[in-house]
């Protein structure tokens, strides 16, 4: 049985003041970590602050450079993240694909960089509404996932979490239905099974896209759902806490 993981994605939100109060309310949630693993992916600049002020919740960020170090103005390396005890990196979020032109190849390179540094990569895959309605759901997901699977060794893939995030569900308040989520998660696990059966049994596939206290219980209880990636609701300590409480207990 796979232990669930609940990950907050703060995106480009907050200020030192609001993050201070969020850390205070999240500290009270730390005891929920006997139910599921908990992590927050914060804006990198706040990593040192959150590291100092938030105990018992793992730390992550939302992007990283695919390069080691050197003349890459504006980039942050995995080594720098490790200086602040960062354990998770979101890679290939649809907002990075859409607004910053990240390609499947960039995402595979970043994923490799992350896992080779010993960090866990949360690789996001997901279709737009148009891709879904034109019958391209499976081919889009297969393409996004296969590039990463091809780039990494089986050992490296053990440091991977797959996040299914339908683009049309992100930030819209309209999550995918339980049926849609289970269908896609089963399909993604099948792709991994074709690659390596043992890996497929253990790999965590989490759902993101308008996951909130009111739908968490239904979505997190699905057979192939191993946790959640939460944007909006992770900015509110109470909502995030309610979602964590509904994680599957093992
Ligand atoms: P949302 O975002 O929960 O606000 O829909 C999820 C995500 O983009 O990771």
PDB file of C-alpha atoms and ligand atoms in Angstrom:
ATOM      1  CA  UNK A   1       0.000   0.000   0.000  1.00  0.00           C
ATOM      2  CA  UNK A   2       1.318   3.445  -0.891  1.00  0.00           C
ATOM      3  CA  UNK A   3       1.373   6.105   1.818  1.00  0.00           C
ATOM      4  CA  UNK A   4      -0.382   9.247   0.630  1.00  0.00           C
ATOM      5  CA  UNK A   5       1.286  12.614   0.252  1.00  0.00           C
ATOM      6  CA  UNK A   6      -0.431  15.980   0.417  1.00  0.00           C
ATOM      7  CA  UNK A   7       1.561  18.783  -1.204  1.00  0.00           C
ATOM      8  CA  UNK A   8       0.767  22.490  -1.166  1.00  0.00           C
ATOM      9  CA  UNK A   9       1.746  24.579  -4.183  1.00  0.00           C
ATOM     10  CA  UNK A  10       1.810  28.193  -3.053  1.00  0.00           C
ATOM     11  CA  UNK A  11       2.624  29.418  -6.584  1.00  0.00           C
ATOM     12  CA  UNK A  12       3.636  33.123  -6.728  1.00  0.00           C
ATOM     13  CA  UNK A  13       1.484  34.084  -3.757  1.00  0.00           C
ATOM     14  CA  UNK A  14       2.127  35.655  -0.401  1.00  0.00           C
ATOM     15  CA  UNK A  15       4.394  38.139   1.310  1.00  0.00           C
ATOM     16  CA  UNK A  16       6.696  37.760   4.279  1.00  0.00           C
ATOM     17  CA  UNK A  17       3.787  38.836   6.471  1.00  0.00           C
ATOM     18  CA  UNK A  18       1.198  36.421   5.079  1.00  0.00           C
ATOM     19  CA  UNK A  19       3.714  33.551   4.960  1.00  0.00           C
ATOM     20  CA  UNK A  20       4.521  34.152   8.625  1.00  0.00           C
ATOM     21  CA  UNK A  21       0.898  33.640   9.581  1.00  0.00           C
ATOM     22  CA  UNK A  22       0.513  30.659   7.212  1.00  0.00           C
ATOM     23  CA  UNK A  23       3.563  29.023   8.849  1.00  0.00           C
ATOM     24  CA  UNK A  24       1.962  29.552  12.259  1.00  0.00           C
ATOM     25  CA  UNK A  25      -1.232  27.787  11.251  1.00  0.00           C
ATOM     26  CA  UNK A  26       0.621  25.013   9.408  1.00  0.00           C
ATOM     27  CA  UNK A  27       2.775  24.299  12.453  1.00  0.00           C
ATOM     28  CA  UNK A  28      -0.402  23.162  14.195  1.00  0.00           C
ATOM     29  CA  UNK A  29      -0.944  20.597  11.429  1.00  0.00           C
ATOM     30  CA  UNK A  30       2.356  18.885  11.920  1.00  0.00           C
ATOM     31  CA  UNK A  31       0.778  16.206  14.104  1.00  0.00           C
ATOM     32  CA  UNK A  32      -1.348  15.128  11.123  1.00  0.00           C
ATOM     33  CA  UNK A  33       1.787  13.739   9.563  1.00  0.00           C
ATOM     34  CA  UNK A  34       0.964  10.344  11.027  1.00  0.00           C
ATOM     35  CA  UNK A  35      -1.833  10.220   8.418  1.00  0.00           C
ATOM     36  CA  UNK A  36       0.063  11.268   5.304  1.00  0.00           C
ATOM     37  CA  UNK A  37       3.328  12.868   4.259  1.00  0.00           C
ATOM     38  CA  UNK A  38       2.946  16.626   4.013  1.00  0.00           C
ATOM     39  CA  UNK A  39       4.979  19.104   1.999  1.00  0.00           C
ATOM     40  CA  UNK A  40       4.695  22.712   0.874  1.00  0.00           C
ATOM     41  CA  UNK A  41       6.280  24.010  -2.330  1.00  0.00           C
ATOM     42  CA  UNK A  42       7.052  27.645  -1.619  1.00  0.00           C
ATOM     43  CA  UNK A  43       8.414  30.533  -3.725  1.00  0.00           C
ATOM     44  CA  UNK A  44      12.190  29.878  -3.595  1.00  0.00           C
ATOM     45  CA  UNK A  45      13.001  33.241  -2.047  1.00  0.00           C
ATOM     46  CA  UNK A  46      11.029  32.269   1.073  1.00  0.00           C
ATOM     47  CA  UNK A  47      12.721  28.879   1.446  1.00  0.00           C
ATOM     48  CA  UNK A  48      15.133  29.995   4.234  1.00  0.00           C
ATOM     49  CA  UNK A  49      12.305  31.664   6.151  1.00  0.00           C
ATOM     50  CA  UNK A  50       9.986  28.660   5.897  1.00  0.00           C
ATOM     51  CA  UNK A  51      12.816  26.271   6.754  1.00  0.00           C
ATOM     52  CA  UNK A  52      13.362  28.141  10.011  1.00  0.00           C
ATOM     53  CA  UNK A  53       9.718  28.718  10.870  1.00  0.00           C
ATOM     54  CA  UNK A  54       7.940  25.573   9.794  1.00  0.00           C
ATOM     55  CA  UNK A  55       8.931  22.326  11.442  1.00  0.00           C
ATOM     56  CA  UNK A  56       7.758  18.803  10.643  1.00  0.00           C
ATOM     57  CA  UNK A  57       6.442  19.655   7.213  1.00  0.00           C
ATOM     58  CA  UNK A  58       8.713  18.889   4.265  1.00  0.00           C
ATOM     59  CA  UNK A  59       9.892  21.645   2.003  1.00  0.00           C
ATOM     60  CA  UNK A  60       9.727  21.959  -1.743  1.00  0.00           C
ATOM     61  CA  UNK A  61       9.874  24.513  -4.535  1.00  0.00           C
ATOM     62  CA  UNK A  62       8.076  24.982  -7.836  1.00  0.00           C
ATOM     63  CA  UNK A  63      10.897  25.045 -10.374  1.00  0.00           C
ATOM     64  CA  UNK A  64      14.651  24.496 -10.720  1.00  0.00           C
ATOM     65  CA  UNK A  65      17.375  24.857 -13.305  1.00  0.00           C
ATOM     66  CA  UNK A  66      18.269  21.922 -15.505  1.00  0.00           C
ATOM     67  CA  UNK A  67      21.938  22.967 -15.202  1.00  0.00           C
ATOM     68  CA  UNK A  68      24.449  22.359 -12.403  1.00  0.00           C
ATOM     69  CA  UNK A  69      25.897  25.850 -11.876  1.00  0.00           C
ATOM     70  CA  UNK A  70      27.526  28.688 -13.790  1.00  0.00           C
ATOM     71  CA  UNK A  71      26.459  31.387 -16.210  1.00  0.00           C
ATOM     72  CA  UNK A  72      22.680  30.890 -16.115  1.00  0.00           C
ATOM     73  CA  UNK A  73      21.363  34.277 -15.012  1.00  0.00           C
ATOM     74  CA  UNK A  74      18.211  34.088 -12.926  1.00  0.00           C
ATOM     75  CA  UNK A  75      18.332  30.343 -12.317  1.00  0.00           C
ATOM     76  CA  UNK A  76      18.478  28.334  -9.076  1.00  0.00           C
ATOM     77  CA  UNK A  77      20.311  24.998  -8.847  1.00  0.00           C
ATOM     78  CA  UNK A  78      19.438  21.811  -7.005  1.00  0.00           C
ATOM     79  CA  UNK A  79      22.572  22.272  -4.855  1.00  0.00           C
ATOM     80  CA  UNK A  80      21.302  25.657  -3.691  1.00  0.00           C
ATOM     81  CA  UNK A  81      17.951  24.094  -2.791  1.00  0.00           C
ATOM     82  CA  UNK A  82      19.710  21.406  -0.769  1.00  0.00           C
ATOM     83  CA  UNK A  83      21.394  24.095   1.351  1.00  0.00           C
ATOM     84  CA  UNK A  84      17.906  24.826   2.699  1.00  0.00           C
ATOM     85  CA  UNK A  85      16.765  21.251   3.231  1.00  0.00           C
ATOM     86  CA  UNK A  86      14.495  21.281   0.214  1.00  0.00           C
ATOM     87  CA  UNK A  87      13.219  17.783  -0.597  1.00  0.00           C
ATOM     88  CA  UNK A  88      10.669  18.239  -3.395  1.00  0.00           C
ATOM     89  CA  UNK A  89      10.634  20.088  -6.696  1.00  0.00           C
ATOM     90  CA  UNK A  90       7.561  20.526  -8.872  1.00  0.00           C
ATOM     91  CA  UNK A  91       8.585  20.058 -12.493  1.00  0.00           C
ATOM     92  CA  UNK A  92       6.573  20.770 -15.623  1.00  0.00           C
ATOM     93  CA  UNK A  93       3.574  22.446 -14.035  1.00  0.00           C
ATOM     94  CA  UNK A  94       1.158  23.453 -16.818  1.00  0.00           C
ATOM     95  CA  UNK A  95       1.696  27.116 -15.918  1.00  0.00           C
ATOM     96  CA  UNK A  96       5.408  26.678 -16.696  1.00  0.00           C
ATOM     97  CA  UNK A  97       4.609  24.848 -19.912  1.00  0.00           C
ATOM     98  CA  UNK A  98       2.074  27.480 -21.018  1.00  0.00           C
ATOM     99  CA  UNK A  99       3.592  30.770 -19.788  1.00  0.00           C
ATOM    100  CA  UNK A 100       7.326  30.020 -19.825  1.00  0.00           C
ATOM    101  CA  UNK A 101       7.563  27.784 -22.867  1.00  0.00           C
ATOM    102  CA  UNK A 102       8.930  24.724 -21.075  1.00  0.00           C
ATOM    103  CA  UNK A 103       9.063  21.773 -23.436  1.00  0.00           C
ATOM    104  CA  UNK A 104       8.767  18.058 -22.688  1.00  0.00           C
ATOM    105  CA  UNK A 105      12.525  17.872 -23.219  1.00  0.00           C
ATOM    106  CA  UNK A 106      13.243  20.702 -20.700  1.00  0.00           C
ATOM    107  CA  UNK A 107      10.989  18.959 -18.218  1.00  0.00           C
ATOM    108  CA  UNK A 108      12.735  15.617 -18.662  1.00  0.00           C
ATOM    109  CA  UNK A 109      16.123  17.333 -18.203  1.00  0.00           C
ATOM    110  CA  UNK A 110      14.973  19.120 -15.058  1.00  0.00           C
ATOM    111  CA  UNK A 111      13.516  15.904 -13.669  1.00  0.00           C
ATOM    112  CA  UNK A 112      16.833  14.143 -14.211  1.00  0.00           C
ATOM    113  CA  UNK A 113      18.703  16.967 -12.528  1.00  0.00           C
ATOM    114  CA  UNK A 114      16.355  16.806  -9.519  1.00  0.00           C
ATOM    115  CA  UNK A 115      16.492  13.055  -8.955  1.00  0.00           C
ATOM    116  CA  UNK A 116      20.243  12.865  -9.522  1.00  0.00           C
ATOM    117  CA  UNK A 117      20.615  15.372  -6.682  1.00  0.00           C
ATOM    118  CA  UNK A 118      18.627  12.964  -4.495  1.00  0.00           C
ATOM    119  CA  UNK A 119      15.528  15.176  -4.403  1.00  0.00           C
ATOM    120  CA  UNK A 120      12.028  14.043  -5.336  1.00  0.00           C
ATOM    121  CA  UNK A 121      10.570  15.394  -8.567  1.00  0.00           C
ATOM    122  CA  UNK A 122       6.816  15.988  -8.740  1.00  0.00           C
ATOM    123  CA  UNK A 123       6.259  15.795 -12.464  1.00  0.00           C
ATOM    124  CA  UNK A 124       2.994  17.316 -13.647  1.00  0.00           C
ATOM    125  CA  UNK A 125       1.076  16.026 -16.632  1.00  0.00           C
ATOM    126  CA  UNK A 126      -2.357  17.093 -17.820  1.00  0.00           C
ATOM    127  CA  UNK A 127      -4.509  17.966 -20.791  1.00  0.00           C
ATOM    128  CA  UNK A 128      -6.312  21.137 -21.814  1.00  0.00           C
ATOM    129  CA  UNK A 129     -10.079  21.033 -22.253  1.00  0.00           C
ATOM    130  CA  UNK A 130      -9.636  21.143 -26.022  1.00  0.00           C
ATOM    131  CA  UNK A 131      -7.252  18.191 -25.951  1.00  0.00           C
ATOM    132  CA  UNK A 132      -9.787  16.235 -23.898  1.00  0.00           C
ATOM    133  CA  UNK A 133     -12.820  17.101 -26.005  1.00  0.00           C
ATOM    134  CA  UNK A 134     -11.027  16.312 -29.271  1.00  0.00           C
ATOM    135  CA  UNK A 135     -10.193  12.812 -28.080  1.00  0.00           C
ATOM    136  CA  UNK A 136      -6.492  13.414 -27.462  1.00  0.00           C
ATOM    137  CA  UNK A 137      -6.443  12.865 -23.703  1.00  0.00           C
ATOM    138  CA  UNK A 138      -4.488   9.615 -23.673  1.00  0.00           C
ATOM    139  CA  UNK A 139      -1.989  10.547 -26.378  1.00  0.00           C
ATOM    140  CA  UNK A 140      -1.135  13.849 -24.659  1.00  0.00           C
ATOM    141  CA  UNK A 141      -0.622  12.209 -21.265  1.00  0.00           C
ATOM    142  CA  UNK A 142       1.391   9.345 -22.751  1.00  0.00           C
ATOM    143  CA  UNK A 143       3.661  11.776 -24.592  1.00  0.00           C
ATOM    144  CA  UNK A 144       4.249  13.948 -21.499  1.00  0.00           C
ATOM    145  CA  UNK A 145       5.026  10.969 -19.276  1.00  0.00           C
ATOM    146  CA  UNK A 146       6.985   8.873 -21.745  1.00  0.00           C
ATOM    147  CA  UNK A 147       9.626  11.584 -22.318  1.00  0.00           C
ATOM    148  CA  UNK A 148      10.443  11.514 -18.602  1.00  0.00           C
ATOM    149  CA  UNK A 149      10.371   7.708 -18.352  1.00  0.00           C
ATOM    150  CA  UNK A 150      12.765   7.435 -21.292  1.00  0.00           C
ATOM    151  CA  UNK A 151      15.229   9.887 -19.809  1.00  0.00           C
ATOM    152  CA  UNK A 152      15.624   8.287 -16.369  1.00  0.00           C
ATOM    153  CA  UNK A 153      16.873   4.923 -15.136  1.00  0.00           C
ATOM    154  CA  UNK A 154      14.515   2.708 -13.127  1.00  0.00           C
ATOM    155  CA  UNK A 155      16.474   3.567  -9.990  1.00  0.00           C
ATOM    156  CA  UNK A 156      16.098   7.301 -10.698  1.00  0.00           C
ATOM    157  CA  UNK A 157      12.378   6.859 -11.319  1.00  0.00           C
ATOM    158  CA  UNK A 158      11.967   5.730  -7.723  1.00  0.00           C
ATOM    159  CA  UNK A 159      12.416   9.424  -6.820  1.00  0.00           C
ATOM    160  CA  UNK A 160       9.464  10.436  -8.966  1.00  0.00           C
ATOM    161  CA  UNK A 161       5.925  11.444  -8.073  1.00  0.00           C
ATOM    162  CA  UNK A 162       3.501  11.889 -10.952  1.00  0.00           C
ATOM    163  CA  UNK A 163       0.892  14.628 -10.554  1.00  0.00           C
ATOM    164  CA  UNK A 164      -2.154  14.467 -12.817  1.00  0.00           C
ATOM    165  CA  UNK A 165      -3.390  18.027 -13.180  1.00  0.00           C
ATOM    166  CA  UNK A 166      -6.011  18.626 -15.865  1.00  0.00           C
ATOM    167  CA  UNK A 167      -5.331  22.192 -17.035  1.00  0.00           C
ATOM    168  CA  UNK A 168      -9.057  22.979 -17.124  1.00  0.00           C
ATOM    169  CA  UNK A 169      -9.420  22.094 -13.435  1.00  0.00           C
ATOM    170  CA  UNK A 170      -6.551  24.230 -12.132  1.00  0.00           C
ATOM    171  CA  UNK A 171      -7.750  27.294 -10.267  1.00  0.00           C
ATOM    172  CA  UNK A 172     -11.250  27.037 -11.744  1.00  0.00           C
ATOM    173  CA  UNK A 173     -13.046  25.586  -8.723  1.00  0.00           C
ATOM    174  CA  UNK A 174     -14.180  22.761 -11.001  1.00  0.00           C
ATOM    175  CA  UNK A 175     -12.272  19.580 -10.173  1.00  0.00           C
ATOM    176  CA  UNK A 176     -12.314  16.518 -12.410  1.00  0.00           C
ATOM    177  CA  UNK A 177     -14.931  13.955 -11.374  1.00  0.00           C
ATOM    178  CA  UNK A 178     -13.942  10.892  -9.387  1.00  0.00           C
ATOM    179  CA  UNK A 179     -14.548   8.783 -12.482  1.00  0.00           C
ATOM    180  CA  UNK A 180     -12.316  10.971 -14.672  1.00  0.00           C
ATOM    181  CA  UNK A 181      -9.552  11.012 -12.062  1.00  0.00           C
ATOM    182  CA  UNK A 182      -9.522   7.249 -11.447  1.00  0.00           C
ATOM    183  CA  UNK A 183      -9.617   6.589 -15.203  1.00  0.00           C
ATOM    184  CA  UNK A 184      -6.565   8.755 -15.874  1.00  0.00           C
ATOM    185  CA  UNK A 185      -4.622   7.538 -12.846  1.00  0.00           C
ATOM    186  CA  UNK A 186      -5.191   3.923 -13.874  1.00  0.00           C
ATOM    187  CA  UNK A 187      -4.025   4.780 -17.382  1.00  0.00           C
ATOM    188  CA  UNK A 188      -0.874   6.534 -16.115  1.00  0.00           C
ATOM    189  CA  UNK A 189      -0.053   3.572 -13.876  1.00  0.00           C
ATOM    190  CA  UNK A 190      -0.505   1.270 -16.881  1.00  0.00           C
ATOM    191  CA  UNK A 191       2.076   3.292 -18.821  1.00  0.00           C
ATOM    192  CA  UNK A 192       4.500   2.877 -15.913  1.00  0.00           C
ATOM    193  CA  UNK A 193       3.646  -0.857 -15.704  1.00  0.00           C
ATOM    194  CA  UNK A 194       4.693  -1.318 -19.319  1.00  0.00           C
ATOM    195  CA  UNK A 195       7.975   0.269 -18.350  1.00  0.00           C
ATOM    196  CA  UNK A 196       8.555  -1.502 -15.019  1.00  0.00           C
ATOM    197  CA  UNK A 197       5.957  -3.500 -13.087  1.00  0.00           C
ATOM    198  CA  UNK A 198       7.505  -3.114  -9.642  1.00  0.00           C
ATOM    199  CA  UNK A 199       7.938   0.627 -10.102  1.00  0.00           C
ATOM    200  CA  UNK A 200       4.270   0.962 -11.108  1.00  0.00           C
ATOM    201  CA  UNK A 201       3.158  -0.681  -7.861  1.00  0.00           C
ATOM    202  CA  UNK A 202       5.120   1.789  -5.744  1.00  0.00           C
ATOM    203  CA  UNK A 203       5.035   5.058  -7.654  1.00  0.00           C
ATOM    204  CA  UNK A 204       2.790   7.745  -6.214  1.00  0.00           C
ATOM    205  CA  UNK A 205       0.314   9.317  -8.636  1.00  0.00           C
ATOM    206  CA  UNK A 206      -1.337  12.352  -7.062  1.00  0.00           C
ATOM    207  CA  UNK A 207      -4.200  14.532  -8.271  1.00  0.00           C
ATOM    208  CA  UNK A 208      -4.274  18.329  -8.543  1.00  0.00           C
ATOM    209  CA  UNK A 209      -6.860  20.780  -9.821  1.00  0.00           C
ATOM    210  CA  UNK A 210      -9.384  22.483  -7.516  1.00  0.00           C
ATOM    211  CA  UNK A 211      -8.847  19.893  -4.792  1.00  0.00           C
ATOM    212  CA  UNK A 212     -10.527  21.320  -1.677  1.00  0.00           C
ATOM    213  CA  UNK A 213     -12.041  20.220   1.643  1.00  0.00           C
ATOM    214  CA  UNK A 214     -15.418  19.470   0.005  1.00  0.00           C
ATOM    215  CA  UNK A 215     -14.089  17.003  -2.608  1.00  0.00           C
ATOM    216  CA  UNK A 216     -10.930  15.703  -0.923  1.00  0.00           C
ATOM    217  CA  UNK A 217     -12.546  12.718   0.737  1.00  0.00           C
ATOM    218  CA  UNK A 218     -14.005  11.394  -2.519  1.00  0.00           C
ATOM    219  CA  UNK A 219     -10.932  12.026  -4.677  1.00  0.00           C
ATOM    220  CA  UNK A 220      -8.321  10.888  -2.157  1.00  0.00           C
ATOM    221  CA  UNK A 221     -10.163   7.621  -1.526  1.00  0.00           C
ATOM    222  CA  UNK A 222      -9.824   6.464  -5.153  1.00  0.00           C
ATOM    223  CA  UNK A 223      -7.780   3.339  -5.742  1.00  0.00           C
ATOM    224  CA  UNK A 224      -5.028   4.873  -7.867  1.00  0.00           C
ATOM    225  CA  UNK A 225      -4.865   8.251  -6.144  1.00  0.00           C
ATOM    226  CA  UNK A 226      -1.926   8.545  -3.760  1.00  0.00           C
ATOM    227  CA  UNK A 227      -2.358  12.104  -2.594  1.00  0.00           C
ATOM    228  CA  UNK A 228      -2.963  15.619  -3.808  1.00  0.00           C
ATOM    229  CA  UNK A 229      -1.226  18.691  -5.180  1.00  0.00           C
ATOM    230  CA  UNK A 230      -3.132  21.663  -3.846  1.00  0.00           C
ATOM    231  CA  UNK A 231      -2.888  25.242  -5.062  1.00  0.00           C
ATOM    232  CA  UNK A 232      -5.507  27.711  -3.811  1.00  0.00           C
ATOM    233  CA  UNK A 233      -6.645  25.700  -0.786  1.00  0.00           C
ATOM    234  CA  UNK A 234      -3.056  25.308   0.455  1.00  0.00           C
ATOM    235  CA  UNK A 235      -2.866  29.061   1.126  1.00  0.00           C
ATOM    236  CA  UNK A 236      -5.393  28.659   3.911  1.00  0.00           C
ATOM    237  CA  UNK A 237      -4.089  26.642   6.862  1.00  0.00           C
ATOM    238  CA  UNK A 238      -7.557  25.488   7.893  1.00  0.00           C
ATOM    239  CA  UNK A 239      -8.531  24.236   4.416  1.00  0.00           C
ATOM    240  CA  UNK A 240      -5.166  22.566   3.897  1.00  0.00           C
ATOM    241  CA  UNK A 241      -5.538  20.869   7.287  1.00  0.00           C
ATOM    242  CA  UNK A 242      -9.007  19.589   6.405  1.00  0.00           C
ATOM    243  CA  UNK A 243      -7.684  18.092   3.184  1.00  0.00           C
ATOM    244  CA  UNK A 244      -4.842  16.349   5.027  1.00  0.00           C
ATOM    245  CA  UNK A 245      -7.314  14.822   7.481  1.00  0.00           C
ATOM    246  CA  UNK A 246      -9.120  13.163   4.574  1.00  0.00           C
ATOM    247  CA  UNK A 247      -6.068  11.405   3.228  1.00  0.00           C
ATOM    248  CA  UNK A 248      -6.315   7.620   3.131  1.00  0.00           C
ATOM    249  CA  UNK A 249      -4.897   6.119   6.291  1.00  0.00           C
ATOM    250  CA  UNK A 250      -2.713   3.059   5.997  1.00  0.00           C
TER     251      UNK A 250
HETATM  252  P1  LIG B   1      -5.526  24.626  -7.601  1.00  0.00           P
HETATM  253  O1  LIG B   1      -4.061  24.458  -8.219  1.00  0.00           O
HETATM  254  O2  LIG B   1      -5.641  23.682  -6.433  1.00  0.00           O
HETATM  255  O3  LIG B   1      -5.610  26.077  -7.191  1.00  0.00           O
HETATM  256  O4  LIG B   1      -6.497  24.274  -8.677  1.00  0.00           O
HETATM  257  C1  LIG B   1      -3.431  23.213  -8.296  1.00  0.00           C
HETATM  258  C2  LIG B   1      -2.082  23.353  -8.955  1.00  0.00           C
HETATM  259  O5  LIG B   1      -1.969  24.110  -9.918  1.00  0.00           O
HETATM  260  O6  LIG B   1      -1.096  22.724  -8.534  1.00  0.00           O
END
